[in-house]
Coordinates of C-alpha atoms in Angstrom, one line a residue:
Chain A
X202 CA 11.6 30.9 -38.8
X203 CA 14.6 30.8 -36.2
X204 CA 12.7 32.1 -33.5
X205 CA 9.7 29.6 -34.0
X206 CA 12.4 27.0 -33.2
X207 CA 13.7 28.9 -30.3
X208 CA 10.7 29.1 -28.2
X209 CA 9.6 25.7 -27.5
X210 CA 13.4 25.0 -26.5
X211 CA 13.0 28.3 -23.8
X212 CA 9.7 26.9 -22.8
X213 CA 11.1 23.8 -22.2
X214 CA 14.1 25.0 -20.3
X215 CA 11.8 27.5 -18.3
X216 CA 9.5 24.5 -17.5
X217 CA 12.8 22.6 -16.2
X218 CA 13.9 25.4 -14.3
X219 CA 10.4 25.8 -12.6
X220 CA 10.3 22.1 -11.9
X221 CA 14.1 22.1 -10.3
X222 CA 12.9 25.2 -8.1
X223 CA 9.7 23.2 -6.9
X224 CA 12.1 20.5 -5.8
X225 CA 14.3 22.9 -3.9
X226 CA 11.6 24.5 -2.2
X227 CA 10.1 20.8 -1.3
X228 CA 13.7 19.5 0.1
X229 CA 13.9 23.0 2.1
X230 CA 10.5 22.3 3.6
X231 CA 11.1 18.5 4.5
X232 CA 14.7 19.8 6.1
X233 CA 13.1 22.3 8.3
X234 CA 10.1 20.0 9.3
X235 CA 12.7 17.5 10.4
X236 CA 14.7 20.2 12.2
X237 CA 11.6 21.0 13.8
X238 CA 10.7 17.6 14.7
X239 CA 14.5 16.4 15.9
X240 CA 14.5 19.5 18.4
X241 CA 10.7 18.3 19.6
X242 CA 12.1 14.7 20.2
X243 CA 15.2 15.9 22.1
X244 CA 13.0 17.9 24.6
X245 CA 10.8 15.0 24.8
X246 CA 13.5 12.6 25.4
X247 CA 15.5 15.0 27.7
X248 CA 12.2 15.7 30.2
X249 CA 12.5 11.8 30.8
X250 CA 16.0 12.2 32.5
Chain B
X243 CA 13.5 -7.9 -18.5
X244 CA 10.3 -9.4 -17.3
X245 CA 11.5 -12.6 -18.1
X246 CA 14.4 -12.5 -15.9
X247 CA 12.4 -11.6 -13.0
X248 CA 9.8 -14.3 -12.9
X249 CA 7.3 -16.0 -15.1
X250 CA 7.7 -16.4 -18.7
X251 CA 5.4 -14.2 -20.7
X252 CA 4.9 -13.6 -24.4
X253 CA 4.6 -10.1 -23.6
X254 CA 7.8 -9.5 -21.9
X255 CA 8.9 -6.1 -23.2
X256 CA 12.3 -5.0 -22.4
X257 CA 12.7 -1.4 -20.1
X258 CA 14.2 0.9 -22.5
X259 CA 15.0 4.2 -21.0
X260 CA 17.0 6.4 -23.5
X261 CA 18.4 9.7 -22.5
X262 CA 16.0 11.8 -24.6
X263 CA 13.2 10.5 -23.1
X264 CA 14.2 11.9 -19.7
X265 CA 12.2 14.7 -18.4
X266 CA 13.0 17.2 -15.5
X267 CA 11.0 15.4 -12.6
X268 CA 8.5 17.5 -10.4
X269 CA 8.5 17.3 -6.7
X270 CA 5.1 15.5 -7.2
X271 CA 7.0 12.9 -8.9
X272 CA 8.7 12.1 -5.7
X273 CA 5.9 12.1 -4.0
X274 CA 3.7 9.6 -6.4
X275 CA 7.0 7.4 -6.1
X276 CA 5.9 6.8 -2.6
X277 CA 2.3 5.3 -3.8
X278 CA 0.4 7.8 -1.1
X279 CA -2.6 6.4 -1.4
X280 CA -1.3 3.1 -0.5
X281 CA 0.3 4.8 2.6
X282 CA -2.9 6.2 4.0
X283 CA -4.6 2.7 4.4
X284 CA -1.0 2.1 6.4
X285 CA -0.8 4.8 8.3
X286 CA -4.6 4.2 9.5
X287 CA -3.9 1.0 10.6
X288 CA -0.5 1.8 12.4
X289 CA -2.7 4.7 14.2
X290 CA -5.2 2.3 15.2
X291 CA -2.4 -0.1 16.6
X292 CA -0.9 2.7 18.4
X293 CA -4.5 3.7 20.0
X294 CA -5.7 0.5 20.9
X295 CA -2.7 -0.3 22.9
X296 CA -2.7 -0.2 26.5
X297 CA -0.2 2.3 27.9
X298 CA 0.6 5.6 26.8
X299 CA 3.5 7.2 24.4
X300 CA 4.6 10.8 24.4
X301 CA 2.7 12.5 21.4
X302 CA 5.7 13.7 19.8
X303 CA 6.8 10.1 19.9
X304 CA 3.8 8.8 18.6
X305 CA 3.6 11.1 15.7
X306 CA 7.6 10.1 15.2
X307 CA 6.5 6.2 15.1
X308 CA 3.2 7.0 12.6
X309 CA 5.8 8.9 10.5
X310 CA 8.5 6.2 10.2
X311 CA 5.8 3.6 9.4
X312 CA 4.3 6.1 6.6
X313 CA 7.9 6.8 5.2
X314 CA 8.9 3.1 5.2
X315 CA 5.5 2.3 3.7
X316 CA 6.5 4.9 0.9
X317 CA 10.0 3.5 0.6
X318 CA 8.5 0.1 -0.3
X319 CA 6.4 1.8 -2.8
X320 CA 9.2 3.2 -4.3
X321 CA 11.4 0.4 -4.3
X322 CA 8.5 -1.8 -6.0
X323 CA 8.2 0.9 -8.7
X324 CA 12.1 0.4 -9.4
X325 CA 11.7 -3.4 -9.5
X326 CA 8.3 -3.3 -11.4
X327 CA 9.3 -0.4 -14.0
X328 CA 9.0 -3.0 -17.0
X329 CA 5.4 -4.2 -16.1
X330 CA 4.3 -0.9 -15.1
X331 CA 4.9 0.5 -18.6
X332 CA 2.8 -2.2 -19.9
X333 CA -0.3 -1.7 -17.6
X334 CA -2.5 1.0 -18.8
X335 CA -3.2 1.9 -14.8
X336 CA 0.4 2.3 -14.4
X337 CA 2.3 3.6 -17.1
X338 CA 2.3 6.8 -16.3
X339 CA 4.2 6.6 -13.3
X340 CA 7.0 8.5 -12.8
X341 CA 9.6 5.7 -14.0
X342 CA 7.9 4.2 -16.9
X343 CA 7.1 8.0 -18.2
X344 CA 10.8 9.2 -17.8
X345 CA 10.4 11.5 -15.4
X346 CA 12.5 9.7 -12.9
X347 CA 15.5 7.6 -13.6
X348 CA 15.5 4.0 -12.0
X349 CA 18.9 4.4 -10.3
X350 CA 17.6 7.5 -8.0
X351 CA 14.2 6.1 -7.5
X352 CA 16.2 2.9 -6.1
X353 CA 18.3 5.3 -3.9
X354 CA 15.6 7.4 -2.8
X355 CA 13.3 4.3 -1.9
X356 CA 16.4 2.5 0.2
X357 CA 17.4 6.0 1.9
X358 CA 14.2 6.3 3.2
X359 CA 13.7 2.6 4.4
X360 CA 16.9 2.6 6.0
X361 CA 16.3 6.2 7.7
X362 CA 12.8 5.2 8.9
X363 CA 14.0 2.0 10.5
X364 CA 16.9 3.5 12.0
X365 CA 15.0 6.8 13.8
X366 CA 12.2 4.3 14.9
X367 CA 14.9 2.5 16.9
X368 CA 16.3 5.4 18.2
X369 CA 13.4 7.3 19.2
X370 CA 10.4 4.9 19.7
X371 CA 12.0 1.4 20.6
X372 CA 13.9 -1.5 19.2
X373 CA 11.0 -4.1 19.0
X374 CA 9.0 -1.6 16.7
X375 CA 11.9 -1.0 14.4
X376 CA 12.9 -4.7 14.2
X377 CA 9.2 -5.5 13.2
X378 CA 9.1 -2.4 10.9
X379 CA 12.4 -3.8 9.2
X380 CA 10.7 -7.3 8.7
X381 CA 7.5 -5.4 7.0
X382 CA 10.0 -3.6 4.5
X383 CA 12.0 -6.5 3.8
X384 CA 8.8 -8.8 3.4
X385 CA 7.2 -6.4 1.0
X386 CA 10.5 -5.9 -1.2
X387 CA 11.9 -9.3 -1.0
X388 CA 9.2 -11.6 -0.4
X389 CA 6.0 -9.8 -2.3
X390 CA 7.8 -8.0 -5.2
X391 CA 11.0 -10.0 -5.8
X392 CA 9.6 -13.5 -5.1
X393 CA 5.8 -13.8 -5.2
X394 CA 4.3 -11.5 -7.3
X395 CA 5.5 -12.7 -10.4
X396 CA 5.4 -16.3 -9.7
X397 CA 2.1 -17.4 -8.0
X398 CA -1.1 -16.4 -8.0
X399 CA -1.1 -16.5 -4.1
X400 CA 0.9 -13.4 -4.4
X401 CA -1.3 -11.3 -2.8
X402 CA -2.5 -13.8 0.0
X403 CA 1.0 -14.0 1.5
X404 CA 2.2 -10.6 0.5
X405 CA -0.9 -9.0 2.1
X406 CA 1.0 -10.0 5.3
X407 CA 3.6 -6.7 4.4
X408 CA 0.3 -4.3 4.9
X409 CA -0.8 -6.1 7.9
X410 CA 2.2 -5.1 10.0
X411 CA 1.5 -1.8 10.6
X412 CA -1.1 -2.3 13.4
X413 CA 1.7 -4.6 15.1
X414 CA 4.4 -1.9 14.7
X415 CA 2.1 0.8 16.3
X416 CA 1.1 -1.5 19.0
X417 CA 5.0 -2.4 19.6
X418 CA 6.0 1.3 19.5
X419 CA 3.7 1.8 22.9
X420 CA 4.2 -1.5 24.4
X421 CA 7.9 -2.5 23.4
X422 CA 6.1 -6.0 22.9
X423 CA 3.6 -7.9 21.0
X424 CA 1.1 -9.8 21.9
X425 CA -2.1 -11.8 21.0
X426 CA -4.5 -8.9 20.1
X427 CA -1.9 -7.1 17.6
X428 CA -1.8 -10.8 15.9
X429 CA -5.6 -10.6 15.7
X430 CA -5.0 -7.3 14.2
X431 CA -2.7 -8.5 11.9
X432 CA -4.8 -11.5 11.1
X433 CA -7.7 -9.3 10.4
X434 CA -5.7 -7.0 7.7
X435 CA -4.1 -10.4 6.5
X436 CA -7.4 -12.3 5.6
X437 CA -9.1 -8.8 4.2
X438 CA -6.4 -8.4 1.5
X439 CA -7.5 -11.0 -0.8
X440 CA -11.1 -10.2 -1.0
X441 CA -10.1 -6.4 -1.5
X442 CA -7.2 -6.9 -4.1
X443 CA -8.9 -9.5 -5.9
X444 CA -12.3 -7.5 -6.4
X445 CA -9.7 -5.1 -8.1
X446 CA -8.0 -8.0 -10.1
X447 CA -11.2 -9.1 -11.5
X448 CA -11.9 -5.7 -13.5
X449 CA -8.4 -4.9 -14.0
X450 CA -7.7 -8.4 -15.4
X451 CA -6.3 -7.5 -19.1
X452 CA -3.6 -5.0 -17.4
X453 CA -2.6 -8.2 -15.2
X454 CA -2.7 -10.5 -18.4
X455 CA -1.2 -7.8 -20.7
X456 CA 1.9 -7.7 -18.0
X457 CA 2.0 -11.1 -17.4
X458 CA 1.2 -11.2 -13.6
X459 CA -0.2 -14.4 -12.6
X460 CA -3.1 -12.8 -10.4
X461 CA -5.8 -15.2 -9.7
X462 CA -8.4 -14.1 -12.4
X463 CA -5.6 -14.7 -15.0
X464 CA -4.2 -18.0 -13.9
X465 CA -7.8 -19.5 -12.5
X466 CA -10.2 -17.3 -14.1
X467 CA -12.9 -15.1 -12.9
X468 CA -15.3 -17.9 -11.4
X469 CA -12.5 -19.4 -9.2
X470 CA -11.8 -15.8 -8.0
X471 CA -15.2 -15.0 -7.0
X472 CA -15.2 -18.3 -4.9
X473 CA -12.2 -17.2 -3.6
X474 CA -13.4 -13.7 -2.5
X475 CA -16.3 -15.3 -1.1
X476 CA -14.1 -17.9 1.0
X477 CA -11.7 -15.4 2.3
X478 CA -14.8 -12.9 3.4
X479 CA -16.5 -16.0 5.0
X480 CA -13.5 -16.3 6.9
X481 CA -12.8 -12.7 7.9
X482 CA -16.0 -11.6 9.4
X483 CA -15.8 -14.2 12.2
X484 CA -12.3 -13.5 12.9
X485 CA -13.3 -9.4 13.4
X486 CA -15.5 -10.7 16.2
X487 CA -12.6 -12.0 18.1
X488 CA -11.2 -8.8 20.1
X489 CA -15.0 -8.9 21.3
X490 CA -15.0 -12.5 22.5
X491 CA -11.7 -12.0 23.9
X492 CA -13.0 -9.1 25.9
X493 CA -10.4 -6.8 24.4
X494 CA -13.4 -4.6 22.9
X495 CA -17.1 -4.0 24.3
X496 CA -20.5 -4.5 22.7
X497 CA -20.4 -1.4 20.5
X498 CA -17.3 -3.0 18.4
X499 CA -19.0 -6.5 18.3
X500 CA -22.3 -5.1 16.9
X501 CA -20.6 -2.8 14.1
X502 CA -18.1 -5.5 13.3
X503 CA -21.1 -7.9 13.1
X504 CA -23.1 -5.6 10.5
X505 CA -20.0 -4.3 8.6
X506 CA -19.3 -8.0 8.0
X507 CA -22.9 -8.8 6.6
X508 CA -22.8 -5.6 4.5
X509 CA -19.4 -7.0 3.1
X510 CA -20.8 -10.6 2.8
X511 CA -24.1 -9.1 1.0
X512 CA -21.8 -7.2 -1.5
X513 CA -19.4 -10.4 -1.9
X514 CA -22.6 -12.4 -2.7
X515 CA -23.6 -10.0 -5.6
X516 CA -20.1 -10.4 -7.1
X517 CA -20.7 -14.2 -6.9
X518 CA -24.2 -13.8 -8.6
X519 CA -23.3 -11.4 -11.1
X520 CA -24.4 -12.1 -14.6
X521 CA -21.6 -13.9 -16.2
X522 CA -20.8 -15.7 -19.5
X523 CA -19.9 -19.1 -19.9
X524 CA -16.2 -18.5 -19.0
X525 CA -17.4 -16.4 -15.7
X526 CA -16.6 -13.0 -17.5
X527 CA -19.0 -10.3 -16.3
X528 CA -22.1 -9.2 -18.2
X529 CA -22.1 -5.8 -16.3
X530 CA -18.7 -4.7 -16.5
X531 CA -18.0 -6.2 -13.2
X532 CA -20.1 -3.5 -11.5
X533 CA -20.6 -5.6 -8.5
X534 CA -16.7 -6.3 -8.0
X535 CA -16.0 -2.6 -8.2
X536 CA -18.8 -1.9 -5.4
X537 CA -17.1 -4.7 -3.6
X538 CA -13.9 -3.2 -3.8
X539 CA -15.0 0.5 -2.7
X540 CA -17.0 -1.3 0.0
X541 CA -13.6 -3.2 1.5
X542 CA -11.9 0.0 1.7
X543 CA -14.6 1.8 3.7
X544 CA -15.2 -1.8 5.8
X545 CA -11.8 -1.6 7.3
X546 CA -11.6 1.9 8.2
X547 CA -14.7 1.5 9.7
X548 CA -14.1 -1.5 11.5
X549 CA -10.5 -0.3 12.8
X550 CA -12.2 2.8 13.6
X551 CA -15.0 1.5 15.8
X552 CA -12.3 -0.8 17.6
X553 CA -10.3 2.4 18.2
X554 CA -13.6 4.5 19.3
X555 CA -14.5 1.5 21.4
X556 CA -11.4 1.3 23.5
X557 CA -11.1 4.8 23.9
X558 CA -14.4 5.4 25.7
X559 CA -15.1 1.9 27.0

């Protein structure tokens, strides 16, 4: 019976961890994309001088 | 509490977020906060403003300008969801949004929206130009303070005046290229501004119950379906000649003029069907508002096709 009670809790915890991991990956991708964009902007702006 | 924010409503339901309601958010919830479907239209009109403007903008800077417009529009959506979380919890259409569903807390949602809004205006100013950044800031303030906080819960004209917020991107796109604003972007602004009421009221006709339950004074809730249909027709009658102005001013060629005329005639025919929809004494549709649904769908296609035709005409003309 104790196992029956623990399984949903474990599943919830695993699900929460999966969601956190998804968020972390999304933030990483956005940060890399911004780095790339700002690099490109810098190159374009420098070309004007 | 809804009553604190505007009209009094018997169905004011306090927004209660208990800690045990909290669920870990997914990255998709944060994307949903940005109202991506609304963003699509905003990005499109921004791109059109940018394409039809005289002059040239480096593709990287043009991409940045569009990104800033998109992010600012998303920020407006997030702030709107933060402010409207009480009525969102009441309406069927919106009750599964991340805040009322308990997947994102209101505070972080507001912080997310404000940060994105400030960031997009700052980047637009630093990278593109100051006039575009100022208009972007104006559009964000207009959407948040004038539409969301002031008009939406107080007047059935909410969508008429609030429609200005959605009309800004074409002007911002133009300003990003030229660094200024003249008559043509204001005509584009006017087209989106006049298009918004028939577009939105076509939706409101069949989402009427949701708005009534939430106490939002949309035109069908306050003045009834018959008056709403009449207003949809009046705005469409004004809209169609307005779309001809770019051609009449010599800004676009005959292909755009013909396309705008044909698209307008089809729009008028769809609206005529809304007016002549089978109704009961009170004006309620007996066909499940099928013509209003068709008009709503067509209105989206209409704006995309109209502005697409303008851009193509300018690029090849």
